[in-house]
Short mmCIF file of C-alpha atoms in Angstrom, two decimals:
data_model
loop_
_atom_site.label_atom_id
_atom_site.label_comp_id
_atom_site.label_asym_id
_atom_site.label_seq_id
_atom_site.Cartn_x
_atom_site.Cartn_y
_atom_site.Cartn_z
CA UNK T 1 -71.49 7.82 73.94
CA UNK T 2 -68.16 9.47 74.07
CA UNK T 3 -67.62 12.27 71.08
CA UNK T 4 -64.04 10.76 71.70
CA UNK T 5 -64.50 7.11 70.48
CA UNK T 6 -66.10 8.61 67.13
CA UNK T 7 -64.29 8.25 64.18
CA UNK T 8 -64.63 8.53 60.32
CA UNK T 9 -64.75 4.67 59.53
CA UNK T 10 -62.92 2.98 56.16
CA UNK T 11 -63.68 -0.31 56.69
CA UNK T 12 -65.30 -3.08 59.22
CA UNK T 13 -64.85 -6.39 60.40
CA UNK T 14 -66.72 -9.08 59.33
CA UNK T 15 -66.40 -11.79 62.16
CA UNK T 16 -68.00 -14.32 59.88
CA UNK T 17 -69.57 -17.90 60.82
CA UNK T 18 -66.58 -18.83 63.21
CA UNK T 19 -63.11 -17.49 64.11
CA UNK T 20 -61.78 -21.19 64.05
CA UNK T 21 -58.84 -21.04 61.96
CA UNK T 22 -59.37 -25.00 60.98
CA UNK T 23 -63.18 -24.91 60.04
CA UNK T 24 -62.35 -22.23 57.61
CA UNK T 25 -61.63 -24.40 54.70
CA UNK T 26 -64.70 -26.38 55.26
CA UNK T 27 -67.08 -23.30 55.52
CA UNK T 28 -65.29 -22.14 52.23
CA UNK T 29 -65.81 -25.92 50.66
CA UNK T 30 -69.62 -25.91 52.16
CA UNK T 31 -71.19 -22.57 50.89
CA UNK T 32 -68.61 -22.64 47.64
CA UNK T 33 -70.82 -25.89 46.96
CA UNK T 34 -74.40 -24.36 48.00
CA UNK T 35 -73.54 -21.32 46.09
CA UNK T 36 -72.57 -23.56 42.86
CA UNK T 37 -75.75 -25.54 42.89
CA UNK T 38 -78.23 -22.14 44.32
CA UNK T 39 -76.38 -20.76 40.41
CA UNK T 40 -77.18 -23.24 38.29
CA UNK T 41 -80.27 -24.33 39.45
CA UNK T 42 -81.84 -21.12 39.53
CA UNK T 43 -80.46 -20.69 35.70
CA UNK T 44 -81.47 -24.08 35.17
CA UNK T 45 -85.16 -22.64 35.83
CA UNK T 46 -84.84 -19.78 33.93
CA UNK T 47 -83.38 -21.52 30.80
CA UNK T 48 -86.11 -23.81 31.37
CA UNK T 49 -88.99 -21.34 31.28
CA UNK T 50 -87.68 -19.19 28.57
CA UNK T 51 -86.92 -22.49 25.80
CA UNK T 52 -90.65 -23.64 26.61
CA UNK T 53 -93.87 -21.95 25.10
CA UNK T 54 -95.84 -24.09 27.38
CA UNK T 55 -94.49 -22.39 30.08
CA UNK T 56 -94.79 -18.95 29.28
CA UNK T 57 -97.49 -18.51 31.60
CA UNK T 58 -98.05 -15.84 34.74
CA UNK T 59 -96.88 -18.42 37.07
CA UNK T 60 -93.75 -19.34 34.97
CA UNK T 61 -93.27 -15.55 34.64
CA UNK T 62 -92.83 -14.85 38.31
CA UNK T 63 -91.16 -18.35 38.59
CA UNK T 64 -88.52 -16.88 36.39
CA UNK T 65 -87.85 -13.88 38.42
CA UNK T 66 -88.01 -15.39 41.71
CA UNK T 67 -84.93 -17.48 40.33
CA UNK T 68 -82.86 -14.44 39.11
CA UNK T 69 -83.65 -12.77 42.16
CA UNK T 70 -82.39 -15.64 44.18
CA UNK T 71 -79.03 -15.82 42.51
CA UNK T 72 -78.49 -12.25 43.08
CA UNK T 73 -79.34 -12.39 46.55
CA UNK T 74 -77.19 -15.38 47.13
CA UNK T 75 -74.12 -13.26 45.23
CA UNK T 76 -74.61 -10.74 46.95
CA UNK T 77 -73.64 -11.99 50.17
CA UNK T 78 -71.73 -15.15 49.69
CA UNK T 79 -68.96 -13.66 47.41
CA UNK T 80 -67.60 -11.65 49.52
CA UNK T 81 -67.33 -13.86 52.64
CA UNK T 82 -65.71 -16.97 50.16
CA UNK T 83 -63.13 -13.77 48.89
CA UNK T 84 -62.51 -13.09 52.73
CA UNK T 85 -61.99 -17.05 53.50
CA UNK T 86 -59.74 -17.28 50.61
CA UNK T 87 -57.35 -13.87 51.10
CA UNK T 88 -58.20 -14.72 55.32
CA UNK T 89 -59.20 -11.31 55.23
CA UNK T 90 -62.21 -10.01 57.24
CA UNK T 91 -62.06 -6.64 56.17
CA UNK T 92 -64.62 -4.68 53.63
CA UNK T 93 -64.51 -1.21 52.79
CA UNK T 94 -67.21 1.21 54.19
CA UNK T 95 -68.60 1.79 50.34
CA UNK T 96 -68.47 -1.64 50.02
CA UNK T 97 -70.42 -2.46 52.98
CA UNK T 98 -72.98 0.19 52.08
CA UNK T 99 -73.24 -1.23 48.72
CA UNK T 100 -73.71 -4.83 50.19
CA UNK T 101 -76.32 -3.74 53.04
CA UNK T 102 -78.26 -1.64 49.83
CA UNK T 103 -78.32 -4.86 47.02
CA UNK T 104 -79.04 -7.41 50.01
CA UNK T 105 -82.34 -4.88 50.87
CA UNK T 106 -83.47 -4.66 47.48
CA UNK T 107 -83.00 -8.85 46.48
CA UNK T 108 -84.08 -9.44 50.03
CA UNK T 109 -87.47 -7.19 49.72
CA UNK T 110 -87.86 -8.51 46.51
CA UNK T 111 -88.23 -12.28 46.75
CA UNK T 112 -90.56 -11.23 49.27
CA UNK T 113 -92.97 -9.43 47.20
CA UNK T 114 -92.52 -12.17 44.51
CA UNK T 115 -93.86 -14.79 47.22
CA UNK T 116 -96.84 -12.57 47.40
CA UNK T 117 -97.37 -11.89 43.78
CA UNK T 118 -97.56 -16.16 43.20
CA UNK T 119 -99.65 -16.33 46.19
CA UNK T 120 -102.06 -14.21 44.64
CA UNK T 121 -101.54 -15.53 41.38
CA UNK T 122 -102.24 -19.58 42.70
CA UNK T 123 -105.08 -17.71 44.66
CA UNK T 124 -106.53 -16.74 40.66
CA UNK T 125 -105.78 -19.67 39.08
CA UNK T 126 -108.36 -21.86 41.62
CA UNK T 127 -110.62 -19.70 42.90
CA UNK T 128 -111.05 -17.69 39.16
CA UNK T 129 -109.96 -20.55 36.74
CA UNK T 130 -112.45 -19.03 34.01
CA UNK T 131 -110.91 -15.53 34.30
CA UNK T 132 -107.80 -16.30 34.71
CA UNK T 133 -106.30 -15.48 31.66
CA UNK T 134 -108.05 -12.34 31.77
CA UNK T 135 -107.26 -11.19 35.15
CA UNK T 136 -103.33 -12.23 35.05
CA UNK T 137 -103.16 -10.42 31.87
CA UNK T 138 -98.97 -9.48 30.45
CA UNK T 139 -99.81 -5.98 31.49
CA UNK T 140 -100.82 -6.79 35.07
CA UNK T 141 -98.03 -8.81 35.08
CA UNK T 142 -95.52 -6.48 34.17
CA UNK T 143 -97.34 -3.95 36.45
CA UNK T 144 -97.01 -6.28 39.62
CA UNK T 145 -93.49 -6.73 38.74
CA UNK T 146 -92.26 -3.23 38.15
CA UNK T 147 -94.08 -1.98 41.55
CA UNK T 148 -92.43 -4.90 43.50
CA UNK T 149 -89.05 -2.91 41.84
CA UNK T 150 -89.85 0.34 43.10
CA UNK T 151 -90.88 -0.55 46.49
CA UNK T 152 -86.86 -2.02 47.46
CA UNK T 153 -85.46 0.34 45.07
CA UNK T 154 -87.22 3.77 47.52
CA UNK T 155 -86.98 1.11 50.52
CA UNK T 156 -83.40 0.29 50.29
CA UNK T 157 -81.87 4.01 48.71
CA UNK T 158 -84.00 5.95 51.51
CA UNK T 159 -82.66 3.18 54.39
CA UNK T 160 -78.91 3.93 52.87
CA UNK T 161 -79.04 7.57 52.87
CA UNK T 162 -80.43 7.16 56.51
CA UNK T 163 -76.99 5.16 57.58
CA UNK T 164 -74.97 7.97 55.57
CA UNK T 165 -75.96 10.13 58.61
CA UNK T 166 -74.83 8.04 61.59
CA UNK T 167 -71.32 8.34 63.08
CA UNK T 168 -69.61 5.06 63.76
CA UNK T 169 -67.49 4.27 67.09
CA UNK T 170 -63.96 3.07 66.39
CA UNK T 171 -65.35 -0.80 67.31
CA UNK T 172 -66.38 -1.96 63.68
CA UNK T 173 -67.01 -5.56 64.60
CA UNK T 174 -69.76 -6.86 62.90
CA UNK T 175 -71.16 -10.78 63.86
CA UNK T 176 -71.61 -11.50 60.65
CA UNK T 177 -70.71 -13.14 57.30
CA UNK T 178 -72.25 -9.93 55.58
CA UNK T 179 -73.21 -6.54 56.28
CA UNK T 180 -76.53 -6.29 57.78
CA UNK T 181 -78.66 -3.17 58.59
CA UNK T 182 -79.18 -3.69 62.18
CA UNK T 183 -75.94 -4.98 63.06
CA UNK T 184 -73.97 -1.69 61.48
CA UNK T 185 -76.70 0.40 63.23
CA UNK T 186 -75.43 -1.37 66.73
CA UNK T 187 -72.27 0.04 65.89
CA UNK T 188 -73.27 3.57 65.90
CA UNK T 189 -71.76 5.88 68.47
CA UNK T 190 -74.45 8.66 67.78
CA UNK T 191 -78.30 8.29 68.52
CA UNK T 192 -80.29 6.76 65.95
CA UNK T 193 -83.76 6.91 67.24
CA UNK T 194 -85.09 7.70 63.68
CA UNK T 195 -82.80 4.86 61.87
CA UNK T 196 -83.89 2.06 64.36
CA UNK T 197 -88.23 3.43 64.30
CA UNK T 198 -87.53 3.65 60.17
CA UNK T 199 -85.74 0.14 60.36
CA UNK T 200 -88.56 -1.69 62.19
CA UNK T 201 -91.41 -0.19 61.54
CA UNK T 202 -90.45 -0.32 57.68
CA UNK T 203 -89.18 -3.63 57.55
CA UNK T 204 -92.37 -5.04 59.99
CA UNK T 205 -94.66 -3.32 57.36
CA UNK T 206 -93.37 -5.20 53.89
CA UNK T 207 -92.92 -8.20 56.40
CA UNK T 208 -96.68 -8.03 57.81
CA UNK T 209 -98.43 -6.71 54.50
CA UNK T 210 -97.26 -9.23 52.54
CA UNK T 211 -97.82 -12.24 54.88
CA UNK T 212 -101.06 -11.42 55.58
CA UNK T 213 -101.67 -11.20 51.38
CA UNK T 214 -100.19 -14.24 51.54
CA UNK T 215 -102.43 -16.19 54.31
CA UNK T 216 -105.93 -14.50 52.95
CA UNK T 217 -104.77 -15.81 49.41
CA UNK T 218 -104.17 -19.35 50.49
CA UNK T 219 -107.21 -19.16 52.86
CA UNK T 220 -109.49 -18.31 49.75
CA UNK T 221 -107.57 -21.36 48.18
CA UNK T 222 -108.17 -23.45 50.90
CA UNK T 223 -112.00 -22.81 51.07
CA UNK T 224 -112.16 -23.19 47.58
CA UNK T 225 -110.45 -26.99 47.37
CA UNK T 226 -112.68 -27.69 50.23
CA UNK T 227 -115.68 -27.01 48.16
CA UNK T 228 -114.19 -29.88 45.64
CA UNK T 229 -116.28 -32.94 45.71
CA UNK T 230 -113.53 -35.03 44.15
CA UNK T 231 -110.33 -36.28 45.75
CA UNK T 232 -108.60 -36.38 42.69
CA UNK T 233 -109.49 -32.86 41.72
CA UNK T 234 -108.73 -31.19 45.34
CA UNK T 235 -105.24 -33.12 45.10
CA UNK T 236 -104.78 -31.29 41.45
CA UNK T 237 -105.45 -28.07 42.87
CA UNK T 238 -103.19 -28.65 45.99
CA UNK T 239 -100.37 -29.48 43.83
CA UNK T 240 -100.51 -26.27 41.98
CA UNK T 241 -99.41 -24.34 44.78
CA UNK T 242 -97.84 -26.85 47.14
CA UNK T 243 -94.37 -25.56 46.06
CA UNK T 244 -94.84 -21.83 46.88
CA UNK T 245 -96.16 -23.33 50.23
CA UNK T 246 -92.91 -24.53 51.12
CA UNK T 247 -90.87 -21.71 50.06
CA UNK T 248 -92.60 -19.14 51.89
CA UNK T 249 -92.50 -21.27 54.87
CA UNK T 250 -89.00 -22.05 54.63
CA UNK T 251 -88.62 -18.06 53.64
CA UNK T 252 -90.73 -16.54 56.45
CA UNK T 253 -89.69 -19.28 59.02
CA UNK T 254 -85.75 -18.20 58.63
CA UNK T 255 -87.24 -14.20 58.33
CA UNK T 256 -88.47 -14.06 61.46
CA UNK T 257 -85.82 -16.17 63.71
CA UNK T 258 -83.61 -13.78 62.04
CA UNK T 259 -85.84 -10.47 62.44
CA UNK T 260 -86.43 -12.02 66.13
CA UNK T 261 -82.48 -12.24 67.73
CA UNK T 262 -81.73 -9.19 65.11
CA UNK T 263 -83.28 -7.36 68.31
CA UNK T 264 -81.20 -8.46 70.83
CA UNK T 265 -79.52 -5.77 72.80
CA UNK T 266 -76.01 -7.89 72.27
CA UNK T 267 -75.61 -9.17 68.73
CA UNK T 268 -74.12 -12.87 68.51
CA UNK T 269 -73.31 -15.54 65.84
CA UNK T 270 -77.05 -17.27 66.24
CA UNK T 271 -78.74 -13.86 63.84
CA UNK T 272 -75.93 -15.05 61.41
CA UNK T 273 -76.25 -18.61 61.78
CA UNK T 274 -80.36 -17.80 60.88
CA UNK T 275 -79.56 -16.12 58.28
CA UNK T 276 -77.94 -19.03 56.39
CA UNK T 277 -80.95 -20.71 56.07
CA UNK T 278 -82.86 -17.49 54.07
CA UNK T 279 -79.93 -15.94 52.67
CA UNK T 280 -78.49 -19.72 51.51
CA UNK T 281 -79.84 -22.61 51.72
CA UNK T 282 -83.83 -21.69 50.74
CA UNK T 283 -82.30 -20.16 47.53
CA UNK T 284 -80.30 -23.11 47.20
CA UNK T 285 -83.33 -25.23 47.71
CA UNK T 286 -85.68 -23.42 45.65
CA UNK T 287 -84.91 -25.27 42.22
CA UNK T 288 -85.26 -28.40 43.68
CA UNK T 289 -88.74 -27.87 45.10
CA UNK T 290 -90.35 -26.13 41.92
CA UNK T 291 -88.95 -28.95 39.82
CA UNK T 292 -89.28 -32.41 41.43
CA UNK T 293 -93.02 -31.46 42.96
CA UNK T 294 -94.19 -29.93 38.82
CA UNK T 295 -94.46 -32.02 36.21
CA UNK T 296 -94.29 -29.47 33.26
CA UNK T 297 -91.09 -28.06 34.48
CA UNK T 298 -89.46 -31.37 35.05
CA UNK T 299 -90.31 -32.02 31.60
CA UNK T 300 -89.16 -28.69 30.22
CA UNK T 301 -85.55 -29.40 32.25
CA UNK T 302 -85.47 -32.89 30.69
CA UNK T 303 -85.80 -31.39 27.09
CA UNK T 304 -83.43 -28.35 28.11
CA UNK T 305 -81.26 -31.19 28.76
CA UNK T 306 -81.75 -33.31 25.69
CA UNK T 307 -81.19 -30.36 23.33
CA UNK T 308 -77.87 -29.40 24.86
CA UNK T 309 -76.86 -33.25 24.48
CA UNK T 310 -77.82 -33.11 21.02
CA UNK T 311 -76.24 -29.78 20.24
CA UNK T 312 -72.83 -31.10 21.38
#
């Protein structure tokens, strides 16, 4: 491109969901609403977990950190574009939209790896019931934990510094509700061969690693209830880890039709449309499937919400 149409940038656009001036107050009602419930729920679970012994268990553990890491993912975006509805301002500030691309990379990476830890975990729990204990030991736990930390923490500060580099044209339109990694690298006037190799090849690699963790675990699994001569005890075993099922679908299924048009040569409003459903709504939904599918934290909610009552 032209040296002439770079420029040092202060701030982009953030197009958003629509440019219709009378659906704003109903996308600011909508995803004020998902964001509301996505909160509370998720605290919900983690007040939940934390007032019951019986649930401080491996599972419960990750459980609990998959539900603080939702809410921060869910902030981390949606904030800003219900502050931009509200002022019917589109603009954020180029350290802002750094800082937003960096946190979403870290939560987004994160609940990731924490699909894959309680993959592996369920995959323990019914193929190694007698070791269990043993093998999902605190300190393993911890371990799992920290190094799913330090993998978005390098991933996200060395994809950052990488975008600190790039010179942006004086079009800072981005087709989006927040700022996204491949969208701000479409907006680069110099070349960023190394950027968009780092970009997909990294972001393929904690996408394909972990899936495929994720699909031996639950093949194991599978093979394993199989081998259950009773109906009642392969149901038992399904339900364990029926709920993780259906948040890494939901998860993965969003990922990739998101990962998929992030490609297209001409970004559009159908990535950002995608990305509702992983950045949003599976959050949001999260609560709702760990709870009403598991018994032991449906009762833990229901005495969570009986000692509050009483309290008062």
């Amino acid at each position: 491109m032209e040296t002439g149409n770079q420029t040092a940038v202060s701030k982009f656009i953030l197009l958003g969901l629509s440019e219709d001036v009378n659906l704003q107050p109903l996308l600011f009602g909508l995803f004020l609403y998902m964001y509301l419930v996505c909160v509370i729920g998720n605290l919900l679970i983690i007040l939940a977990i934390i007032s019951d012994s019986h649930l401080h268990t491996p599972m419960y553990f990750f459980l609990s950190n998959l539900s603080f890491t939702d809410i921060c993912f869910t902030s981390t975006t949606v904030l800003k574009m219900l502050a931009n509805i509200q002022t019917q301002s589109k603009a954020i500030t180029y350290e802002g939209c750094l800082t937003q691309m960096y946190f979403f990379m870290i939560f987004a990476g994160l609940d990731n790896l924490l699909l894959t830890v309680m993959a592996y975990d369920r995959f323990v729990a019914i193929c190694h019931p007698l070791r269990y204990t043993v093998i999902m030991n605190p300190r393993l736990c911890g371990l799992l934990l920290l190094l799913s930390w330090l993998i978005c923490l390098t991933y996200s500060l060395l994809q950052s510094l990488m975008v600190l580099r790039v010179s942006f044209c004086k079009e800072t339109e981005i087709p989006h509700f927040f700022c996204e990694l491949a969208q701000i690298l479409k907006l680069a006037c110099s070349d960023t061969p190394v950027n968009d190799i780092l970009l997909y090849f990294v972001t393929g690699l904690l996408g394909v690693i972990p899936l495929t963790g994720i699909l031996l675990s639950y093949s194991r699994i599978i093979s394993s209830i199989t081998g259950i001569s009773s109906t009642r005890g392969k149901y038992k075993a399904f339900s364990t880890c029926g709920s993780h099922l259906s948040v890494v679908s939901l998860f993965y299924g969003a990922g990739l039709g998101v990962y998929l048009t992030s490609g297209t040569a001409h970004p559009s409003r159908k990535g950002s449309v995608a990305s509702v459903m992983y950045t949003v709504v599976t959050p949001m939904l999260n609560p709702f499937i760990y709870s009403l599918r598991n018994r032991d934290m449906k009762g833990a909610l229901r005495r969570l919400c009986t000692r509050g009552t009483y309290s008062q």
